[in-house]
Coordinates of C-alpha atoms in Angstrom, one line a residue:
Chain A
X1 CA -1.4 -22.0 66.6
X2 CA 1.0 -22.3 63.8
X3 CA 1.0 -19.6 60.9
X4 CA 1.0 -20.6 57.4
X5 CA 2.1 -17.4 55.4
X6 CA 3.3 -16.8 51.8
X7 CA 4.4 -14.4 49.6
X8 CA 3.3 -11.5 47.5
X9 CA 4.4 -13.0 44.0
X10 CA 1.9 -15.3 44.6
X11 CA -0.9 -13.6 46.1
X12 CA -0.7 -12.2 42.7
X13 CA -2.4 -14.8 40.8
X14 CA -4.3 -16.4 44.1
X15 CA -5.8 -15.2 46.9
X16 CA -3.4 -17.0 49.9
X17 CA -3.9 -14.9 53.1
X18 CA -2.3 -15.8 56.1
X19 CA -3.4 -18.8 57.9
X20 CA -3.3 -20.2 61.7
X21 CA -3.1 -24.1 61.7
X22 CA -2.8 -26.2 64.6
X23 CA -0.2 -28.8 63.6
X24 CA 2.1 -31.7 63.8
X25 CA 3.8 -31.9 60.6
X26 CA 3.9 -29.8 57.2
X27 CA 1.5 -32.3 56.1
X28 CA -1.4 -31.3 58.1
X29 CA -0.1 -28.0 58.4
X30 CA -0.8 -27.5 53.8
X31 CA -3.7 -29.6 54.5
X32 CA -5.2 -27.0 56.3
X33 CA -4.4 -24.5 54.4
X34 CA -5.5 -25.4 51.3
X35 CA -8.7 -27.2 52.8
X36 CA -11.0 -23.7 51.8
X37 CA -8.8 -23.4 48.4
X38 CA -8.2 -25.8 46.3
X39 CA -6.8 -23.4 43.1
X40 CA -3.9 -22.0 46.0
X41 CA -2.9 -25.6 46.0
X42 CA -2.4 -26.2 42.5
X43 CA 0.1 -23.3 42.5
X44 CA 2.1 -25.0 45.2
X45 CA 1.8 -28.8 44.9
X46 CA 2.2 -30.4 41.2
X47 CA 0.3 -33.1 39.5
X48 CA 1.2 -35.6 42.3
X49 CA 1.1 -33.3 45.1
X50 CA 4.8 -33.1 45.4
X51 CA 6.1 -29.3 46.1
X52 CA 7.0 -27.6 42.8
X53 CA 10.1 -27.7 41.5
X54 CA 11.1 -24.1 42.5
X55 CA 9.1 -24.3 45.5
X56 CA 10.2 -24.1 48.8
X57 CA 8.5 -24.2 52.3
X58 CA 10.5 -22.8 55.6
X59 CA 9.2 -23.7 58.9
X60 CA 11.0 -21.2 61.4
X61 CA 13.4 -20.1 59.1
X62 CA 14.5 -23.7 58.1
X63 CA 13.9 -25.4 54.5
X64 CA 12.1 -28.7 55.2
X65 CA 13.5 -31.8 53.4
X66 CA 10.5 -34.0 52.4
X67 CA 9.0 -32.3 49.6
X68 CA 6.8 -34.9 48.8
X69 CA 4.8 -36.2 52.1
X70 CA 6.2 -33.3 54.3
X71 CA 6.7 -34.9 57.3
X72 CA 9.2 -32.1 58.7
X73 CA 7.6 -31.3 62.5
X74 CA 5.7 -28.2 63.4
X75 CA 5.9 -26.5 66.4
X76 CA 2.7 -24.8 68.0
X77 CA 4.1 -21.4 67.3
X78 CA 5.9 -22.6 64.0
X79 CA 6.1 -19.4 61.5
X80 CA 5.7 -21.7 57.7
X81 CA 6.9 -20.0 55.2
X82 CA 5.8 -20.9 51.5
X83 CA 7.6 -19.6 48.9
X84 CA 9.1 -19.5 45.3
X85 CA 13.0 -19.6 44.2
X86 CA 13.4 -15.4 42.1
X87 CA 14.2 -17.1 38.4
X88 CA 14.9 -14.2 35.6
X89 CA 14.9 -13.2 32.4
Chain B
X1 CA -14.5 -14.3 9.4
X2 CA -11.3 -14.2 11.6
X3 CA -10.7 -10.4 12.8
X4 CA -8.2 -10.7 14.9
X5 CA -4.7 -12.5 15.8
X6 CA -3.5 -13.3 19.2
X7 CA 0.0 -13.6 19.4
X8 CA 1.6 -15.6 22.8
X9 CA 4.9 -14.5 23.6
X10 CA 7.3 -14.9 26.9
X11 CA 5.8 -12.2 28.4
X12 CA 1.8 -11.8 27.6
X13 CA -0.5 -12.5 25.0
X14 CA -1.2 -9.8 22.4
X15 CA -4.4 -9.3 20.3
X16 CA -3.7 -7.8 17.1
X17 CA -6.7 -6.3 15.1
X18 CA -6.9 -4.5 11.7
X19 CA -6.1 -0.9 12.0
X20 CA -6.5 1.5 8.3
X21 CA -5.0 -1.0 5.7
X22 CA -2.4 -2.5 8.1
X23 CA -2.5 -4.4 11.5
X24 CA -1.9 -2.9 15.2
X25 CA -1.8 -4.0 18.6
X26 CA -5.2 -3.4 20.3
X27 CA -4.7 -5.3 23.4
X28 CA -2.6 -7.0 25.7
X29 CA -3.1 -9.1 28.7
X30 CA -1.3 -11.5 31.2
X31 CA 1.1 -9.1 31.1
X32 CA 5.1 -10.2 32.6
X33 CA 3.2 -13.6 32.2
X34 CA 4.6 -16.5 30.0
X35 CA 1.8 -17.5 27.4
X36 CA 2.3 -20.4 25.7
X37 CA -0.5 -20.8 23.7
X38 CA -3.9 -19.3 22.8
X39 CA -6.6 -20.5 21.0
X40 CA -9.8 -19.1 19.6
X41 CA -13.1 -21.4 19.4
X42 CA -15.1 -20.5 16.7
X43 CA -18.1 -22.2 17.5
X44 CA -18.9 -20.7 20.6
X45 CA -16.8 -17.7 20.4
X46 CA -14.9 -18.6 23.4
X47 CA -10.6 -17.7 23.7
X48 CA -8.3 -19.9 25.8
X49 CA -5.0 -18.9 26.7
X50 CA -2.1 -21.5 28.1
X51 CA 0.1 -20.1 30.8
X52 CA 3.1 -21.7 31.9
X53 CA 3.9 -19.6 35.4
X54 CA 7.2 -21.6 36.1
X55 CA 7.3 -21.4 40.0
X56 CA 3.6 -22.0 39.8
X57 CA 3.1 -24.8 37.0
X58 CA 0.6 -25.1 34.2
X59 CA -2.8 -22.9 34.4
X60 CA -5.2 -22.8 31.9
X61 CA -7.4 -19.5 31.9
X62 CA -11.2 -18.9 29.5
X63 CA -12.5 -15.9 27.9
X64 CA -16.6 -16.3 27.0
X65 CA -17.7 -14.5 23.9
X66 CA -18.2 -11.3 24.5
X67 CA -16.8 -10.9 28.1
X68 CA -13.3 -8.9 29.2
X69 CA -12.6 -10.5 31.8
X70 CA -10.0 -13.9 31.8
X71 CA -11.2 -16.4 34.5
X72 CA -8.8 -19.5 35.4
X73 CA -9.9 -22.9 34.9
X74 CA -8.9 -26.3 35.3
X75 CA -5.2 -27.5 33.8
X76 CA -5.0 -31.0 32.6
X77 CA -4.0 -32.8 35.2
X78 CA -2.3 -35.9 35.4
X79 CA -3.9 -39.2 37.5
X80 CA -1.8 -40.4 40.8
X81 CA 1.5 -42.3 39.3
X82 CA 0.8 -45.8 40.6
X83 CA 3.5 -46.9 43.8
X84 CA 6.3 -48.7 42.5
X85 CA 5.5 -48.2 39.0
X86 CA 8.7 -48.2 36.7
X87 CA 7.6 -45.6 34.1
X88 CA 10.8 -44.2 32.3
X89 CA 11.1 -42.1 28.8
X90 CA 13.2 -43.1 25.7
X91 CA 16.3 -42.2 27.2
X92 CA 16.0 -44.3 30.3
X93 CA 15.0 -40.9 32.3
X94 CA 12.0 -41.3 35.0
X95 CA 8.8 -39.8 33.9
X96 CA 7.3 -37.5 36.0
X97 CA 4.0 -37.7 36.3
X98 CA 2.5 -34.0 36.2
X99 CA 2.0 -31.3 33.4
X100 CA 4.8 -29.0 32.0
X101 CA 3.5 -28.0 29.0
X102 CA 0.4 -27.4 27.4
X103 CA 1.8 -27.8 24.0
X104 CA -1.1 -28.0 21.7
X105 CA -5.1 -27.0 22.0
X106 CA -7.6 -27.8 19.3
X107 CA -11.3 -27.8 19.3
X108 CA -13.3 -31.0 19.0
X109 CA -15.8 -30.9 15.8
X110 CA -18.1 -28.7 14.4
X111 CA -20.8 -30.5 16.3
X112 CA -19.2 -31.4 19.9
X113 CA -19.3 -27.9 20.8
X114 CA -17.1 -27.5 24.1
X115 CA -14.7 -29.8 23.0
X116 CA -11.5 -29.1 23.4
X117 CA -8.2 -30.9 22.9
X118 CA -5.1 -30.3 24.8
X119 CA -1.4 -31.8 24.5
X120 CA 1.3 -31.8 27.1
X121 CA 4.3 -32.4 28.2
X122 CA 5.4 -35.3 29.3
X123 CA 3.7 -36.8 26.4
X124 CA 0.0 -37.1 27.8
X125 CA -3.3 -36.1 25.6
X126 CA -6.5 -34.5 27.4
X127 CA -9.6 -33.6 26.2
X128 CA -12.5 -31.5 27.7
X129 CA -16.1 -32.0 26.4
X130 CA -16.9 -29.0 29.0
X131 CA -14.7 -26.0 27.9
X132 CA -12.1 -26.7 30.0
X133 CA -13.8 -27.3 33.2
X134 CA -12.9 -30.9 33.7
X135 CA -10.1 -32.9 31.7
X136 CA -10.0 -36.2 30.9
X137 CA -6.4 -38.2 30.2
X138 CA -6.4 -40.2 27.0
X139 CA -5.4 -43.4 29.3
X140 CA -5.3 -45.5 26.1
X141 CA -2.5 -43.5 24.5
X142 CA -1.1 -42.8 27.6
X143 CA -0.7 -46.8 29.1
X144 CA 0.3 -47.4 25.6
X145 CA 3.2 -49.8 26.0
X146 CA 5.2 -47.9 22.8
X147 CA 5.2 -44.7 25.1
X148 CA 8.2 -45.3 27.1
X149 CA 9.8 -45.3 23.5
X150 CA 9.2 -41.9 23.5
X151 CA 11.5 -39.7 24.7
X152 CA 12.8 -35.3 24.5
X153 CA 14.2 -33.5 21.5
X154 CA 14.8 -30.1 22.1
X155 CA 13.4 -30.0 25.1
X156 CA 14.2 -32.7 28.2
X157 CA 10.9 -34.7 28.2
X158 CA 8.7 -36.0 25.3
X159 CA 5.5 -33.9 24.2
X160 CA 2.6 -33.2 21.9
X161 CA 2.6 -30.2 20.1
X162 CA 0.3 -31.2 17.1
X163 CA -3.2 -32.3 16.9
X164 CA -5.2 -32.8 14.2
X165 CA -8.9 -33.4 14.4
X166 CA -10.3 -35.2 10.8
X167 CA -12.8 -32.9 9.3
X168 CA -14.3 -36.1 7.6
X169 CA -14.7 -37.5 11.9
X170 CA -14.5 -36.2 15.0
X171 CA -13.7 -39.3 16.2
X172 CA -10.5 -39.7 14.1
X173 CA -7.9 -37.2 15.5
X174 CA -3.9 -37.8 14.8
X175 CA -1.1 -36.4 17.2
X176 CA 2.9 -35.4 16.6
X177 CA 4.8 -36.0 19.3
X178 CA 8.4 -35.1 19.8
X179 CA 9.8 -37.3 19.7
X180 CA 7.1 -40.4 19.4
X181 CA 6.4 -39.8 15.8
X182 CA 2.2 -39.8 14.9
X183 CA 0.2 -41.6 16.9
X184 CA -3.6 -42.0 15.2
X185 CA -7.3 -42.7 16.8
X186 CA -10.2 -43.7 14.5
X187 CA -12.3 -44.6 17.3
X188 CA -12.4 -41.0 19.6
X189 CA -9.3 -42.4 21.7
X190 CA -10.5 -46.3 22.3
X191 CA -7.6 -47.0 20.3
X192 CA -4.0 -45.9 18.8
X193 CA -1.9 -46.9 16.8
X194 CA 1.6 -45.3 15.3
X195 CA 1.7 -43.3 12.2
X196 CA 5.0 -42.3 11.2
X197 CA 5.9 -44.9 8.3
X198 CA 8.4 -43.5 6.5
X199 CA 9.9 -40.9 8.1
X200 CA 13.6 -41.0 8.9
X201 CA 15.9 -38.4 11.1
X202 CA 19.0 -39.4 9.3
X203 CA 21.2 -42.1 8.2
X204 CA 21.9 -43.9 11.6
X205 CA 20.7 -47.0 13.1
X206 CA 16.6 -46.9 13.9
X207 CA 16.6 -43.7 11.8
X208 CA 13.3 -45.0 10.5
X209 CA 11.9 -46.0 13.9
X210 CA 8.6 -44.4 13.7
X211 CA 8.7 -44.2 17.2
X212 CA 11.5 -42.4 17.3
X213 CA 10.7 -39.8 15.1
X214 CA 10.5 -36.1 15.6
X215 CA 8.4 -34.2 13.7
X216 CA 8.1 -30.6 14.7
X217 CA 4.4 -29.7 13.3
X218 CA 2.0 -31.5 11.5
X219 CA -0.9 -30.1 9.6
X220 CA -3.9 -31.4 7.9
X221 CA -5.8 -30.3 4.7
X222 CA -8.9 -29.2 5.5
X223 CA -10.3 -29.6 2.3
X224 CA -8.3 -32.7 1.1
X225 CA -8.1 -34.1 4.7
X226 CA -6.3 -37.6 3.6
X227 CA -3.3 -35.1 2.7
X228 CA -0.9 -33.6 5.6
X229 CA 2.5 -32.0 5.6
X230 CA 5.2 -32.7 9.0
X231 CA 7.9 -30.2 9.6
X232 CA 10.4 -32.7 11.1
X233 CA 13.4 -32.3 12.2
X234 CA 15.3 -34.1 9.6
X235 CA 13.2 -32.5 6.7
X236 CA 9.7 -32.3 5.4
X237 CA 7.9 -35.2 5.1
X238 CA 4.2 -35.1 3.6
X239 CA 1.2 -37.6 3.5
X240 CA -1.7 -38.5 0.7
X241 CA -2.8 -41.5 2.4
X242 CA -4.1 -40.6 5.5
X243 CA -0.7 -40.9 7.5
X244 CA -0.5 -44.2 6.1
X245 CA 2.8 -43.5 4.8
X246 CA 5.1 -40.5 4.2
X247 CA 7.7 -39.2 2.1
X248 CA 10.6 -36.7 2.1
X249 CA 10.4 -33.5 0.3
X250 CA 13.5 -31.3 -0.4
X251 CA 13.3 -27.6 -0.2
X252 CA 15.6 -24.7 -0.7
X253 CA 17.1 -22.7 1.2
X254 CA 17.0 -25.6 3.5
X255 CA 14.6 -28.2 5.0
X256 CA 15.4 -27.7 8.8
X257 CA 12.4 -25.7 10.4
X258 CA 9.4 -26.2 13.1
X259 CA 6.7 -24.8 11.0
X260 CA 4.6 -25.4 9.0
X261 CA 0.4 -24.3 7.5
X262 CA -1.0 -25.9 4.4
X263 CA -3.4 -24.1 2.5
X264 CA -7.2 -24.9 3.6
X265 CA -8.3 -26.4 0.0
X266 CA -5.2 -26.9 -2.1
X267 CA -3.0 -29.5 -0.4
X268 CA -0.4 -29.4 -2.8
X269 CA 0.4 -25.3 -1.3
X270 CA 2.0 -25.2 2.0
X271 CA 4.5 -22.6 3.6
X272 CA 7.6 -23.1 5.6
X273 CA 10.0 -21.2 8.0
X274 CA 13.8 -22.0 7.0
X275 CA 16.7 -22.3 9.7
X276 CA 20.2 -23.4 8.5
X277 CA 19.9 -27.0 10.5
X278 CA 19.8 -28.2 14.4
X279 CA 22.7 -26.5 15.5
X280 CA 22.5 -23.7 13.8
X281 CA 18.6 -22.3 14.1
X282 CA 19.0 -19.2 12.6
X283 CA 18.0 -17.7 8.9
X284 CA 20.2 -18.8 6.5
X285 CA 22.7 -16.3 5.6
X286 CA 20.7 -13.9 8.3
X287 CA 18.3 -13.5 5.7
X288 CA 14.7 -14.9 6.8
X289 CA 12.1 -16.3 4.4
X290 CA 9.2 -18.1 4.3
X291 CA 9.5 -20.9 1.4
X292 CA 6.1 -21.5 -0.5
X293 CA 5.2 -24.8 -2.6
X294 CA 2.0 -24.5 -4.6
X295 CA 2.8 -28.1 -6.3
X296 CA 2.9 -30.3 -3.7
X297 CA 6.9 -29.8 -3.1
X298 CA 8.3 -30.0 -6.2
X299 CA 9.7 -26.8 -6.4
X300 CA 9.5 -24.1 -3.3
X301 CA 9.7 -20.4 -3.8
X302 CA 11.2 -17.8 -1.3
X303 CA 9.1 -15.4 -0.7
X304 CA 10.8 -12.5 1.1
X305 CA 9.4 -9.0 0.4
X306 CA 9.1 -7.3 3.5
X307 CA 10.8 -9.4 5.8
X308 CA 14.7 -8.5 7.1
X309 CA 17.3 -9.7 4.3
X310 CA 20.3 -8.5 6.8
X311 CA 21.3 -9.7 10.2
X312 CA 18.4 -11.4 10.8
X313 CA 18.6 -14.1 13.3
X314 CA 15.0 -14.9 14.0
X315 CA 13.5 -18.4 14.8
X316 CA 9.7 -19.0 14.0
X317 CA 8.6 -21.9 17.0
X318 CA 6.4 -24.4 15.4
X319 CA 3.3 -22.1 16.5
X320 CA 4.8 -19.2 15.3
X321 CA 3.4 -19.4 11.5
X322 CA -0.7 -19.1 10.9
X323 CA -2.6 -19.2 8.2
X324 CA -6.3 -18.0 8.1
X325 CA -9.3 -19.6 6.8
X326 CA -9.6 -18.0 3.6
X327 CA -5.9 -19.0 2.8
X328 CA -4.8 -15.9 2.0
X329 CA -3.4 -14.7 5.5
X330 CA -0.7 -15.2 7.0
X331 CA 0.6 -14.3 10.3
X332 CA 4.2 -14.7 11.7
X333 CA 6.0 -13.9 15.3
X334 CA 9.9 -14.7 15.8
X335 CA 11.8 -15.1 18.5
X336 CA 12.9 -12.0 18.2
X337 CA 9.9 -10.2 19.2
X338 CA 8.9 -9.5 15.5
X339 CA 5.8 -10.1 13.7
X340 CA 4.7 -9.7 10.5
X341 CA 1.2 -10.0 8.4
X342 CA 1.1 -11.2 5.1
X343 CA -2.3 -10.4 3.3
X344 CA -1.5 -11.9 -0.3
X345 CA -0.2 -15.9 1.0
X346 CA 3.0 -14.9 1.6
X347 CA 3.9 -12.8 -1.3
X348 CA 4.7 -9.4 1.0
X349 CA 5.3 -9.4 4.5
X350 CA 4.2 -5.9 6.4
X351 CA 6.0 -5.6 10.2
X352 CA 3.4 -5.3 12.7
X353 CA 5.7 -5.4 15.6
X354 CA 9.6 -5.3 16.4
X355 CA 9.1 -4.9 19.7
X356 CA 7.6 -7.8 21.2
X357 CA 8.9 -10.2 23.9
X358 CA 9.8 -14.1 22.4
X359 CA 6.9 -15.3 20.4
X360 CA 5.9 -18.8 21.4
X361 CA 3.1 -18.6 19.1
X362 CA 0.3 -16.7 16.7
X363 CA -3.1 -17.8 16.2
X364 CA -6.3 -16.4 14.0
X365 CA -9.3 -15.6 15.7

């Protein structure tokens, strides 16, 4: 099983606990994990359910390239990553 | 009668609340947050405060009457762009289909309690009839053909940061958009049609394209709801004929500003935040004031007592200025991070706060 993590400036405003997937792609892999939580998946995806702007998702250390079907492979011990670009100010 | 003042700023959203004979903080929440906007609902007793997370998008969070606790609800959300569809702004930009601002939030009327009006960036109009549970796209204004016309001021993208619901009918609401000019329903949204007749950003060409207008705030007179004043960002422009038509008014120190409140039974008295002009959005002479008409913008008087006279280089947003329902009160947050309360329309100013983060903006409640 692949592991769907992310980080603690978002568990902030959403409850996103670890998750194990079993997985192809990124696609399924997000599908997954936002299948129980819908408002998680607001905080990542926008309006069209392209990744955020300042989003990023890293499958085995990695940054995937299509943000907006993720079709980047998983492996079935894939560590994913989801996480946000540090902005200041 | 309105107790209290929340104040949205960068960084959380105050509540201010009378303390002796002046004003104090009493509580803040969201805090390290951005909030964008708040707004009080009178006829249910209900707060809602606009967060703009950044990383994280658009969230829209509730407070019922009489509860502590904040809980998230839904954000307007925009519908699935259509594959293939060509959709680009004013300036030839793509639009992006998904919300990056709520810029305005109004209640429906007195009687369609859990109404609730929300603008947004790119340019779309929603409106709840559940207290924000479920939104609903104005896809009348927003398929409008005109709407590509629109396009960003200040900011990138076009959006709606004014919206006026007619006292007279709920079903007749007008919106500012900047830049898109006013766009007006008489028929709850079925229907819109522009609004901006007569106001002009300048002297070059299409400077009185009423599409291409950019008024910064619009308000309506409660009490003489035909009348409305814009803060553009050429001037002030005001209305007496429902929006048919509008003309410029001249003020002193200068006309450049984003906001704007109108008194709630006198039309003819409104208030105003100066800046020098575009490029230069800062008090003139580092000395802010708030300019007054009471005749309908024949003549405006600074009114300055108690606000900084030296080296003052605060910007009031176009939600940073708020009158009260009695028309007496005023409230006032800067970018700076200073607000102020004005318990005799304006006359004296009395520092609440210097300390603040960035006000976006400051609403009665």
């Amino acid at each position: 099983m692949a592991k769907v993590q992310f980080t603690s400036n978002l568990r902030r405003h959403v409850d996103c606990r670890t998750v194990e997937v079993s997985a192809d792609t990124i696609h399924q892999a997000l599908t997954q994990a936002f299948a129980k939580n819908e408002r998680l998946k607001t905080y990542v995806l926008d309006d069209q359910g392209h990744l955020r702007k300042h989003m990023r998702v890293l499958v085995d250390g990695v940054a995937i390239k299509d943000l907006q079907t993720f079709k980047d492979a998983v492996q079935p011990k894939s560590e994913i990553w989801v996480m946000q670009a540090l902005s200041g100010g | 009668m309105q107790k209290r003042i929340m104040v949205s700023t960068r960084k959380g959203l105050f509540e201010l609340a009378k303390r002796g004979m002046g004003w104090a903080i009493k509580d803040a929440h969201f805090l390290g947050d951005n909030v964008t906007l708040a707004l009080h609902d009178p006829r249910d007793g209900t707060d809602y405060a606009a967060l703009n997370h950044g990383h994280f998008g658009i969230k829209l969070h509730r407070r019922d009457k009489g509860k502590k606790k904040w809980v998230e609800i839904a954000s307007p959300k925009y519908p699935e762009k259509p594959e293939g569809l060509e959709d680009k702004d004013g300036w030839g930009n793509d639009v992006k289909w998904t919300n990056q601002l709520i810029w305005a939030l109004e209640i429906g009327g007195p009687k369609q309690k859990g109404t609730v009006w929300a603008g947004t960036m790119p340019g779309g109009l929603f409106r709840s009839n559940d207290k924000g549970k479920t939104w609903e796209l104005m896809e009348s204004l927003w398929r409008h053909p005109d709407r590509n016309k629109w396009l960003g001021g200040g900011a990138d993208i076009p959006g709606i940061h004014s919206i006026c619901v007619d006292p007279r009918s709920p079903d007749s609401v007008r919106v500012a958009i900047s830049c898109g000019g006013v766009w007006a329903t008489a028929d709850g949204g079925k229907s819109w049609a522009q609004s901006a007749h007569g106001m002009k950003f300048g002297d070059g060409p299409g400077a009185d394209e009423p599409d291409a207008q950019d008024p910064h705030m619009m308000v309506q007179c409660a009490g003489e709801p035909e009348k409305f004043w814009v803060q553009h960002h050429a001037g002030i422009f005001k209305s007496v004929n429902d929006g048919k038509n509008w003309t410029e008014v001249k003020a002193k120190p200068s006309s450049f500003g984003f906001a704007v409140a109108v008194h709630p039974e006198d039309a003819k008295t409104a208030w105003f935040v100066p800046g020098i002009k575009d490029e230069k959005r800062i008090p003139v002479g580092g000395a802010l004031v708030v300019t007054r008409t009471k005749d309908g913008g024949k003549t405006f008087k600074s009114l300055k007592k108690g606000l900084p006279q030296k080296n003052a280089y605060d910007l009031v947003f176009r939600h940073g200025l708020a009158l009260d329902e009695t028309g007496k009160k005023l409230a006032m947050g800067s970018t700076t991070g200073n607000v102020w309360v004005s318990e005799n329309s304006g006359d004296a100013w009395k520092l609440v706060s210097g300390t603040l983060p960035p006000v976006h903006a400051v609403r009665w409640a």
